[in-house]
Short mmCIF file of C-alpha atoms in Angstrom, two decimals:
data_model
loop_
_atom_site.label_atom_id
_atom_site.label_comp_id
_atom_site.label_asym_id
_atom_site.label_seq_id
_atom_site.Cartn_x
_atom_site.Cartn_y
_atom_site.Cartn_z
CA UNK A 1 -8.38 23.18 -66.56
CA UNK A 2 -5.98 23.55 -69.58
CA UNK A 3 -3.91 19.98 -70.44
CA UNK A 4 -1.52 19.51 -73.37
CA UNK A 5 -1.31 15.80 -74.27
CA UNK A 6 2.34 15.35 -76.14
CA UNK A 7 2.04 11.92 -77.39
CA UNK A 8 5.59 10.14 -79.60
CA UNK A 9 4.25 9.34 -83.32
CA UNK A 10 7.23 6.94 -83.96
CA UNK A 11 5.33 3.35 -83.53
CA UNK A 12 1.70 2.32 -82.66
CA UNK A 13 1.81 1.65 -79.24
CA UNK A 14 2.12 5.70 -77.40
CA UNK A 15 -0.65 6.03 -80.14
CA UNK A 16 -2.88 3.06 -79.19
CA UNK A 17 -2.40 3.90 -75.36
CA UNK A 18 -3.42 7.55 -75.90
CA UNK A 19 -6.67 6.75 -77.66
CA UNK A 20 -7.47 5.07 -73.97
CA UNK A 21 -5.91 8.01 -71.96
CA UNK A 22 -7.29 11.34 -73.91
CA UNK A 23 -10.69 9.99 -72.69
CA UNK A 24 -10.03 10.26 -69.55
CA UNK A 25 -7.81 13.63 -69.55
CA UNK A 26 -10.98 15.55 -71.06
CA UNK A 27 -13.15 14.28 -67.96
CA UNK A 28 -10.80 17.24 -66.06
CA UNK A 29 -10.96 19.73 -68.50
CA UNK A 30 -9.57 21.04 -72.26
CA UNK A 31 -7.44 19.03 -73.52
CA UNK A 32 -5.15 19.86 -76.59
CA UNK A 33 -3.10 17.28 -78.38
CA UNK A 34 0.28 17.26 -79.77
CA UNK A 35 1.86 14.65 -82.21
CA UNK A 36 5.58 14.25 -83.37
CA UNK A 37 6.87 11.42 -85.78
CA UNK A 38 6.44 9.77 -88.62
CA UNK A 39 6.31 6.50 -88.41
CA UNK A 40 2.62 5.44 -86.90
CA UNK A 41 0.28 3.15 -88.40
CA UNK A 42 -2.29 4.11 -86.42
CA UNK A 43 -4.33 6.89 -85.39
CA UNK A 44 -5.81 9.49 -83.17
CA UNK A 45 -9.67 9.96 -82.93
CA UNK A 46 -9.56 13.19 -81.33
CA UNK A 47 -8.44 16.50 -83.48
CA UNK A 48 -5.10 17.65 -83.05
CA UNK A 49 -4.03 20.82 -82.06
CA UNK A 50 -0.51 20.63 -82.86
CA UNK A 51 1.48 18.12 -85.02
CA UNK A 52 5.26 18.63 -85.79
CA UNK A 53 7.57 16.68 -87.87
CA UNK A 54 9.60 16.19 -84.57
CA UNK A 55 12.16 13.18 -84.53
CA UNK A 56 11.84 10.47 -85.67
CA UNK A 57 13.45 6.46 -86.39
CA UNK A 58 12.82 4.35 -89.35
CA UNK A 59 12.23 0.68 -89.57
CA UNK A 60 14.40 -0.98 -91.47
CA UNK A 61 14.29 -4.24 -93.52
CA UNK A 62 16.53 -6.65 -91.62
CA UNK A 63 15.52 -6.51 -88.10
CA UNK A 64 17.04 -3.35 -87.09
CA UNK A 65 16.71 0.67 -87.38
CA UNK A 66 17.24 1.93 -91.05
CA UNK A 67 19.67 4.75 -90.35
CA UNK A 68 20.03 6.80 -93.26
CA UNK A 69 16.41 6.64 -93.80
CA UNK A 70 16.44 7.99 -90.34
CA UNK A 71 18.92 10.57 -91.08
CA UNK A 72 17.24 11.54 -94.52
CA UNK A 73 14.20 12.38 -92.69
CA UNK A 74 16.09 14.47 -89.92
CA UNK A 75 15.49 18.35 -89.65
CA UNK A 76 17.14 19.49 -87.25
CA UNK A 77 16.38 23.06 -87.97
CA UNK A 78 12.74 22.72 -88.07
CA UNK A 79 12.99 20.47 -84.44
CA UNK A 80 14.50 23.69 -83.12
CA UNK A 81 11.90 26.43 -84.37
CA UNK A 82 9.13 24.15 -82.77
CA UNK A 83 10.83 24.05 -79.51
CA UNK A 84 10.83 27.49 -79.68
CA UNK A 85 7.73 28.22 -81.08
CA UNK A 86 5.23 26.32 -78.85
CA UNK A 87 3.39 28.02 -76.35
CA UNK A 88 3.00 26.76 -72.70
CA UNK A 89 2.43 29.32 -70.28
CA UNK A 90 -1.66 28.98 -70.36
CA UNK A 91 -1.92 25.07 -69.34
CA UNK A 92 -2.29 24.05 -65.95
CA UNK A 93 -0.83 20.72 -66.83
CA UNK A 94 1.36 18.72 -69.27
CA UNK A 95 1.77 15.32 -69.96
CA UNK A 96 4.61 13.98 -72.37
CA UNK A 97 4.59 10.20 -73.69
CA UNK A 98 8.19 10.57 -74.80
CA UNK A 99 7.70 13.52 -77.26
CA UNK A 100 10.60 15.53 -77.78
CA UNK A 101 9.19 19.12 -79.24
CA UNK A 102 7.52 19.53 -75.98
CA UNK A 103 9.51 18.25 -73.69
CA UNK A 104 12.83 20.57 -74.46
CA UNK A 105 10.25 22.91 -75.32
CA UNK A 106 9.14 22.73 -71.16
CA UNK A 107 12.74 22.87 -70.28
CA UNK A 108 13.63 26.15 -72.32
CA UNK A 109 10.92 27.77 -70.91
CA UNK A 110 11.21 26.83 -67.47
CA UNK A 111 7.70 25.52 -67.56
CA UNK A 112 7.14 21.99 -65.41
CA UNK A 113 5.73 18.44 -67.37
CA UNK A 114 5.15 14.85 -66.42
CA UNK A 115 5.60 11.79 -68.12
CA UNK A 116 3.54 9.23 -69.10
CA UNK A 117 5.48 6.38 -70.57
CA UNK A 118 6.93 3.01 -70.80
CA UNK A 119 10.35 4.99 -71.57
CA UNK A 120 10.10 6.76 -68.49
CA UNK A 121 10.02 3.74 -66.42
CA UNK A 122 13.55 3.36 -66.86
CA UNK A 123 14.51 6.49 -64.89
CA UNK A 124 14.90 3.93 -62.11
CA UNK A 125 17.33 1.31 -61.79
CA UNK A 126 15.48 -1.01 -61.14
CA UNK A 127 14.11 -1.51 -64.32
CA UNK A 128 15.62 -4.44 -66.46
CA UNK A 129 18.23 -4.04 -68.43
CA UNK A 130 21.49 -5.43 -69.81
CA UNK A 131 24.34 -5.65 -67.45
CA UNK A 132 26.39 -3.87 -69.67
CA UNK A 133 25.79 -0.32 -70.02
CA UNK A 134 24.53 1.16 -73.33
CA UNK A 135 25.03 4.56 -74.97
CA UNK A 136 21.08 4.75 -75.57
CA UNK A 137 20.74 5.49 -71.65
CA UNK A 138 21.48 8.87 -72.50
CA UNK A 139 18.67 8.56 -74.93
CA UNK A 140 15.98 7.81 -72.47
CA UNK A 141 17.60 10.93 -69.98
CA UNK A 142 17.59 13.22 -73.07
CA UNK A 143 15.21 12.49 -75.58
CA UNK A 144 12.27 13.95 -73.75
CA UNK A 145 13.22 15.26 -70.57
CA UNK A 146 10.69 15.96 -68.00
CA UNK A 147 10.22 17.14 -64.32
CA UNK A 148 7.87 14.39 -63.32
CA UNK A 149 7.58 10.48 -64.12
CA UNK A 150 4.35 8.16 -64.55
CA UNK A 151 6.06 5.43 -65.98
CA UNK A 152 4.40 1.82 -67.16
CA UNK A 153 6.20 -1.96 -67.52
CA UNK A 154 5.68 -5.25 -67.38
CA UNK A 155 5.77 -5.16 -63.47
CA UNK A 156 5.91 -2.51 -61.10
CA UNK A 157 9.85 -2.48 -60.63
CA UNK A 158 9.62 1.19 -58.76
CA UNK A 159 6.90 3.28 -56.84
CA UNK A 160 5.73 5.05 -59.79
CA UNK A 161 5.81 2.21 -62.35
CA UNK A 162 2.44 0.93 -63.31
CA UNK A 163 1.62 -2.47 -65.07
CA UNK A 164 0.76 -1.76 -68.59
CA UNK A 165 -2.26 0.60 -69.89
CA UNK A 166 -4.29 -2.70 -71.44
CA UNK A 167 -7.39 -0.73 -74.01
CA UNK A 168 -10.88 -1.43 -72.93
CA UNK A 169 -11.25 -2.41 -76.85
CA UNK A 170 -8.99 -5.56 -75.94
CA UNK A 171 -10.36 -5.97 -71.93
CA UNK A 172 -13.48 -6.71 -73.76
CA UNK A 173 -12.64 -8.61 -76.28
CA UNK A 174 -14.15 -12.09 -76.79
CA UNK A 175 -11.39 -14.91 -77.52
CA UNK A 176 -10.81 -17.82 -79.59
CA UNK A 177 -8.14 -19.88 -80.97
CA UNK A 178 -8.62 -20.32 -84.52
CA UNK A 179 -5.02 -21.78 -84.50
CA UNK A 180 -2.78 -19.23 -86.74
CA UNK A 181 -0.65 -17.25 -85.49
CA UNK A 182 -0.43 -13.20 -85.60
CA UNK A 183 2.85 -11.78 -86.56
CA UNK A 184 4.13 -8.41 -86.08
CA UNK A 185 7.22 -7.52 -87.00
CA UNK A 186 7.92 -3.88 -88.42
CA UNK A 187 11.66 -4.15 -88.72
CA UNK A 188 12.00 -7.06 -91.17
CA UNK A 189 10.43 -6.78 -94.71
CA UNK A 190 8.02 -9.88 -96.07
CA UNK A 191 10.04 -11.43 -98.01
CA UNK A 192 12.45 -12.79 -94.99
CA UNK A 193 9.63 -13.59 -92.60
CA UNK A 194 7.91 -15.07 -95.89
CA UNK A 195 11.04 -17.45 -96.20
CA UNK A 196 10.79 -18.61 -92.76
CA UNK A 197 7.48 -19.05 -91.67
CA UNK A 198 7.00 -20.90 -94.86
CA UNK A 199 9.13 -23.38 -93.73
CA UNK A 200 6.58 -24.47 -90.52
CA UNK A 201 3.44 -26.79 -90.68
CA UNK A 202 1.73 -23.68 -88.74
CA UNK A 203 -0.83 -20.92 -90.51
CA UNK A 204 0.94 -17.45 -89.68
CA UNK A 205 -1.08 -14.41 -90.10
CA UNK A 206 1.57 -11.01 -90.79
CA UNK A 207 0.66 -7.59 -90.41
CA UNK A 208 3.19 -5.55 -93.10
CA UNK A 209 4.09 -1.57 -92.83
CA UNK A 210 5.33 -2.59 -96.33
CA UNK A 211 1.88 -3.77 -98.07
CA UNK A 212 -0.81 -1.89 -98.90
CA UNK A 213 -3.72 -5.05 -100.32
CA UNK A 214 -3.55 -8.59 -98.37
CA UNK A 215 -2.32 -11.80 -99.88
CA UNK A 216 -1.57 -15.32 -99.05
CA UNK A 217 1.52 -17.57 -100.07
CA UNK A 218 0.69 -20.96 -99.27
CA UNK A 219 0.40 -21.05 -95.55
CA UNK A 220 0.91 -17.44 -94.87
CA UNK A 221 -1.20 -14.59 -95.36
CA UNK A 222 0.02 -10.57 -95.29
CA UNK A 223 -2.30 -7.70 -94.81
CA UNK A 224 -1.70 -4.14 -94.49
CA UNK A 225 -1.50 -2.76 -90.84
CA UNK A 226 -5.20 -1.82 -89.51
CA UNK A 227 -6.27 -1.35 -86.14
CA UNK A 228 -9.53 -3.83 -86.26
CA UNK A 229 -7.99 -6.19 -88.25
CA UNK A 230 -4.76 -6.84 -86.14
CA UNK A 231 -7.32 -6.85 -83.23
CA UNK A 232 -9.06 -9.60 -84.18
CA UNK A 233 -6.29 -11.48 -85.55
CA UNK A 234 -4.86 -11.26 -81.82
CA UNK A 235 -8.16 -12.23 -80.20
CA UNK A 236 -8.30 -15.53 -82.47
CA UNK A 237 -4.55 -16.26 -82.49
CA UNK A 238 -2.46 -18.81 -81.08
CA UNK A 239 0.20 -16.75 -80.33
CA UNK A 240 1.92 -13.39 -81.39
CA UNK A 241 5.57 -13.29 -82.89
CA UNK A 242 6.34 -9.95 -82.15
CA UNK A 243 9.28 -7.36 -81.72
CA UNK A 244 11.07 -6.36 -78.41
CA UNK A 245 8.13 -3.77 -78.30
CA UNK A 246 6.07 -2.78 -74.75
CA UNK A 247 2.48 -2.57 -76.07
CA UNK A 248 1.81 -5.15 -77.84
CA UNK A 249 3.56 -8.30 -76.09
CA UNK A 250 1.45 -6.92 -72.80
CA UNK A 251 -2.10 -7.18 -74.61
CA UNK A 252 -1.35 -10.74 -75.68
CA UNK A 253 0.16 -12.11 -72.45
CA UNK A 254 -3.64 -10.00 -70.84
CA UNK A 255 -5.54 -12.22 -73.85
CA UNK A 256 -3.35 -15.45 -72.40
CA UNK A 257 -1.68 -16.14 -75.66
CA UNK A 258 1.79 -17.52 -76.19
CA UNK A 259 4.54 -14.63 -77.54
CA UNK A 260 7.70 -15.01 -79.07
CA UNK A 261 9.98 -11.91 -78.94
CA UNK A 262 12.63 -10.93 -80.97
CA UNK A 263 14.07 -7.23 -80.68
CA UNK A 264 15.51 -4.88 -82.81
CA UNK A 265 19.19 -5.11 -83.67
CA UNK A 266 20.66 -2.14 -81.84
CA UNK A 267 17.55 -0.75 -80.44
CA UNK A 268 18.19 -0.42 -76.72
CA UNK A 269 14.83 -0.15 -75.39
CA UNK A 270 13.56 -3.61 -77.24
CA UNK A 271 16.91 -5.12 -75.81
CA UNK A 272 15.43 -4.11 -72.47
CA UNK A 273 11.83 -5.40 -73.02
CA UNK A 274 13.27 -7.86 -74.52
CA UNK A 275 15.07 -8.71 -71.15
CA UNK A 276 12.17 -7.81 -68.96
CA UNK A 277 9.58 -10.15 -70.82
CA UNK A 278 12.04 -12.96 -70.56
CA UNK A 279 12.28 -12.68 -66.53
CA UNK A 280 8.66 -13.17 -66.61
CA UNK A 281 9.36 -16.48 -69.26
CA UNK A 282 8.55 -14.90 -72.48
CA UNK A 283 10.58 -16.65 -74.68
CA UNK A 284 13.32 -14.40 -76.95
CA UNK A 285 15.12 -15.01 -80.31
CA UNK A 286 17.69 -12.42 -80.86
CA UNK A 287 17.61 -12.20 -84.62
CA UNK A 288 16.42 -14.34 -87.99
CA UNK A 289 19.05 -16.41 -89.09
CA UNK A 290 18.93 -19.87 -90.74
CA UNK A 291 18.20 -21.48 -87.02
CA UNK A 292 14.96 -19.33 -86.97
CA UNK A 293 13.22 -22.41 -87.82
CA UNK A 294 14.51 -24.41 -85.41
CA UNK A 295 13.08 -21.52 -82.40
CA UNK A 296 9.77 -20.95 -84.37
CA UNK A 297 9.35 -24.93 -83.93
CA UNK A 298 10.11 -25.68 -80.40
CA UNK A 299 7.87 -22.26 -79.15
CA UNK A 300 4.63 -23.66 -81.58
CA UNK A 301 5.00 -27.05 -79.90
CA UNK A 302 5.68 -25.45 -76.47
CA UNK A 303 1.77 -24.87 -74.91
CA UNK A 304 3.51 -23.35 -71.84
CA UNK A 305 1.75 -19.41 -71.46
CA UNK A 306 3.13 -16.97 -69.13
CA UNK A 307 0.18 -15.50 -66.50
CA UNK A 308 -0.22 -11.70 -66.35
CA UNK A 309 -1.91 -9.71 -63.71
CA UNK A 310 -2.56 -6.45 -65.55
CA UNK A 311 -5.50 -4.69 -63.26
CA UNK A 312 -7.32 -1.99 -65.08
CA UNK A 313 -5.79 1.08 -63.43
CA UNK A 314 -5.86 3.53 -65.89
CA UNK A 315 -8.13 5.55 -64.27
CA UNK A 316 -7.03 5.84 -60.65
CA UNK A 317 -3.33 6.44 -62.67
CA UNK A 318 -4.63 9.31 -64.34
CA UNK A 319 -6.83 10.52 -61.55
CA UNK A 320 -3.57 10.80 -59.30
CA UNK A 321 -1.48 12.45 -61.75
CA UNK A 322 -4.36 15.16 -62.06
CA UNK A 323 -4.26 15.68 -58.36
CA UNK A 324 -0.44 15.45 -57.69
CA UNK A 325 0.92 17.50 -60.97
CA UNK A 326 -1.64 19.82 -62.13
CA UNK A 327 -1.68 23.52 -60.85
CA UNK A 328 -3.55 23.53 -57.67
CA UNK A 329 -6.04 26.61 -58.49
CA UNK A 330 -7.25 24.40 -61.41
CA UNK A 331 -8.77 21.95 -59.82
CA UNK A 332 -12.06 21.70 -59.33
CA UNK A 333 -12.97 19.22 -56.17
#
């Protein structure tokens, strides 16, 4: 069998997750793998076999998306050559995590996909989100349209919503609390979270896109973004002050450690996590401001945890989407 794995390069998490799937995927046969975006920290272990500038959004410095950066980076153009370009007809199977070359090119072609995403969970409406209605729904419809969905949330709000991929690298993972706590917060440069956390009794541990060699200011210490490192920061952490991500806030509620959220100004989807997580009784800030203190306070002295059941499914997930969406004559019983 012949799989293409189209994976989103815009943020860590469709990377981390796909360093658990591929795995898996090459248990069933070849697979190739395809990487759009810019914006990743971290990265693939397997070769790739095709990686295109695609489209992509840039973090800004003051909690939201930075958009000329993200328009400065835009080619349009070049998005529609590889749409055009990319050749399909010879795999028995592929699998989008909300990567746009592929996707449209699938739908020009006439050729079917299925996703598997967090973004495609919210095909159903069920799924959590603000009352009022949003532009960026057409986003999640059009972005990276596919035939089929394999979606993952916090909860299993429809019949083909999973609970979150959690990596065996974290499953396994021996835990302490050391008493600092890990921050990760992409959209909002050092200096702000630097002013704020400084202001707390508490030892805060930040992982920066921004900084390239670690250093400490009194009770604060900022490293570079690294895979291990953030690992074992969450393993030993109190808690993690996070974004509205999907990812991340999943593998520290699995490690049982306190998160505070606070999503990205005008970013729909962390609006919605945002939303979700705070059903469950994640607590949410919606932005820094001079009462950021104040929150930060009353969630350190708040020992209340919310308890996740996140089985590890990843296999039987990937098993059935083999079985259900790959060309019949390619399987091999």
């Amino acid at each position: 069998m012949k799989i293409l794995f189209a994976i989103q390069g815009t943020g860590n998490g469709h990377i981390s997750r796909a360093r658990e799937i591929v795995p898996l995927l090459q248990q069933y046969g070849e697979v190739d793998l395809l990487i759009s975006g810019t914006e990743a920290e971290v990265s693939l272990t397997q070769p790739l076999k095709y990686k295109f500038h695609g489209f992509s959004f840039v973090f800004g410095k003051k909690g939201g998306v930075d958009n000329w950066a993200t328009f400065k980076i835009m080619n349009l153009p070049q998005l529609w050559r590889d749409m055009h370009s990319l050749p399909l007809n010879h795999y028995d199977l592929i699998i989008n995590d909300f990567e746009p070359v592929s996707a449209w090119a699938c739908r020009l072609q006439k050729v079917p996909s299925v996703s598997l995403s967090h973004q495609c969970s919210f095909v159903s409406p069920k799924t959590p989100r603000p009352a009022k209605w949003n532009y960026a729904e057409w986003l999640f419809k059009y972005y990276s349209p596919t035939t089929y969905h394999v979606g993952f949330h916090f909860d299993r709000y429809d019949d083909f919503i999973n609970t979150p991929v959690i990596r065996s690298g974290i499953r396994e993972m021996e835990t302490a609390n050391l008493g600092h706590y890990t921050v990760y917060l992409p959209a909002y440069d050092d200096k702000t979270l630097l002013k704020h956390l400084s202001l707390t009794d508490a030892k805060w541990q930040i992982f920066s896109k921004r900084q390239k060699t670690p250093y400490r200011q009194g009770n604060v210490e900022i490293f570079p973004v690294n895979n291990e490192a953030f690992n074992k920061s969450l393993a030993n952490c109190e808690g993690l002050l996070t974004g509205g991500g999907f990812e991340g806030p999943a593998e520290a509620l699995f490690l049982k450690k306190k998160v505070l959220m606070i999503p990205m100004k005008g970013q729909y989807e962390q609006q919605c996590n945002a939303l979700a997580a705070s059903k469950m009784g994640v607590p949410v800030v919606n932005e820094i401001n001079d009462k950021f203190a104040g929150h930060l306070n009353n969630w350190i002295q708040d020992d209340k945890k919310v308890i996740v059941n996140f089985p590890d499914d990843t296999a039987r997930i990937v098993d059935d989407l083999i079985k259900r969406y790959a060309k019949p004559q390619s399987i091999v019983a």
